Short mmCIF file of C-alpha atoms in Angstrom, two decimals:
data_model
loop_
_atom_site.label_atom_id
_atom_site.label_comp_id
_atom_site.label_asym_id
_atom_site.label_seq_id
_atom_site.Cartn_x
_atom_site.Cartn_y
_atom_site.Cartn_z
CA UNK A 30 92.05 117.93 86.30
CA UNK A 31 90.99 119.32 83.10
CA UNK A 32 92.05 118.07 79.64
CA UNK A 33 94.60 120.66 78.81
CA UNK A 34 96.42 119.86 82.24
CA UNK A 35 96.50 116.18 81.18
CA UNK A 36 97.76 116.89 77.75
CA UNK A 37 100.56 119.19 79.20
CA UNK A 38 101.84 116.34 81.41
CA UNK A 39 101.51 113.74 78.48
CA UNK A 40 103.37 116.06 76.22
CA UNK A 41 106.10 116.77 78.87
CA UNK A 42 106.56 113.09 79.54
CA UNK A 43 107.04 112.05 75.91
CA UNK A 44 110.59 111.01 75.06
CA UNK A 45 111.74 111.10 78.67
CA UNK A 46 111.78 108.59 81.56
CA UNK A 47 109.13 110.11 83.49
CA UNK A 48 107.06 107.54 85.30
CA UNK A 49 103.53 108.86 85.37
CA UNK A 50 100.88 107.79 88.09
CA UNK A 51 97.64 107.61 86.48
CA UNK A 52 94.19 107.57 87.99
CA UNK A 53 91.30 106.42 85.75
CA UNK A 54 87.35 107.04 86.28
CA UNK A 55 86.52 103.26 86.42
CA UNK A 56 89.30 102.17 88.85
CA UNK A 57 89.94 103.04 92.48
CA UNK A 58 93.77 102.31 92.19
CA UNK A 59 96.33 104.05 90.32
CA UNK A 60 98.59 102.74 87.52
CA UNK A 61 102.17 103.72 86.57
CA UNK A 62 102.99 104.12 83.06
CA UNK A 63 105.87 105.32 80.93
CA UNK A 64 104.29 107.40 78.15
CA UNK A 65 105.30 106.36 74.80
CA UNK A 66 102.74 108.38 72.81
CA UNK A 67 99.39 109.80 72.81
CA UNK A 68 96.74 110.72 70.09
CA UNK A 69 93.76 112.74 70.11
CA UNK A 70 91.71 110.36 72.23
CA UNK A 71 94.12 107.71 73.27
CA UNK A 72 97.28 107.25 75.22
CA UNK A 73 99.88 104.54 74.54
CA UNK A 74 102.30 103.49 77.32
CA UNK A 75 104.18 100.77 79.05
CA UNK A 76 102.70 99.66 82.44
CA UNK A 77 105.32 99.45 85.31
CA UNK A 78 104.60 97.36 88.38
CA UNK A 79 107.03 96.70 91.21
CA UNK A 80 110.16 97.64 88.91
CA UNK A 81 108.79 95.35 86.11
CA UNK A 82 107.70 96.79 82.79
CA UNK A 83 104.48 94.75 82.33
CA UNK A 84 103.19 95.20 78.68
CA UNK A 85 101.88 97.92 76.57
CA UNK A 86 98.48 99.43 76.98
CA UNK A 87 96.14 101.79 75.19
CA UNK A 88 93.76 103.67 77.34
CA UNK A 89 91.28 106.41 76.50
CA UNK A 90 92.38 110.03 77.62
CA UNK A 91 88.70 110.73 78.60
CA UNK A 92 88.95 107.87 81.26
CA UNK A 93 91.98 109.62 82.72
CA UNK A 94 90.91 111.25 85.92
CA UNK A 95 94.33 112.47 86.96
CA UNK A 96 98.02 112.23 85.89
CA UNK A 97 100.99 113.08 88.00
CA UNK A 98 104.79 112.69 87.28
CA UNK A 99 106.14 110.41 90.12
CA UNK A 100 109.47 111.84 91.07
CA UNK A 101 111.34 109.37 93.12
CA UNK A 102 114.01 106.63 93.28
CA UNK A 103 111.77 104.28 91.32
CA UNK A 104 112.79 105.71 87.92
CA UNK A 105 116.55 105.38 88.83
CA UNK A 106 116.06 101.70 89.89
CA UNK A 107 114.07 101.06 86.44
CA UNK A 108 116.78 102.73 84.46
CA UNK A 109 119.40 100.59 86.24
CA UNK A 110 117.39 97.44 85.67
CA UNK A 111 116.93 98.30 81.98
CA UNK A 112 120.93 98.30 81.19
#
């Protein structure tokens, strides 16, 4: 995935409840994030794990191998739990 594709998904996820599945170069596992903001080299998000928002994280965009929007019932469950 090239940088412009990653930036496009990050940009489209700002200000939404898109849950993003993020794959990083240094980890075989993926992570789920709600993207709060991104900058030239960094992304800032809230980690989601099993319907629990588990803290803020800052990661390098250059370490982001792939990002995709997770489109399923998890987002609705998270929204319901937030109320």
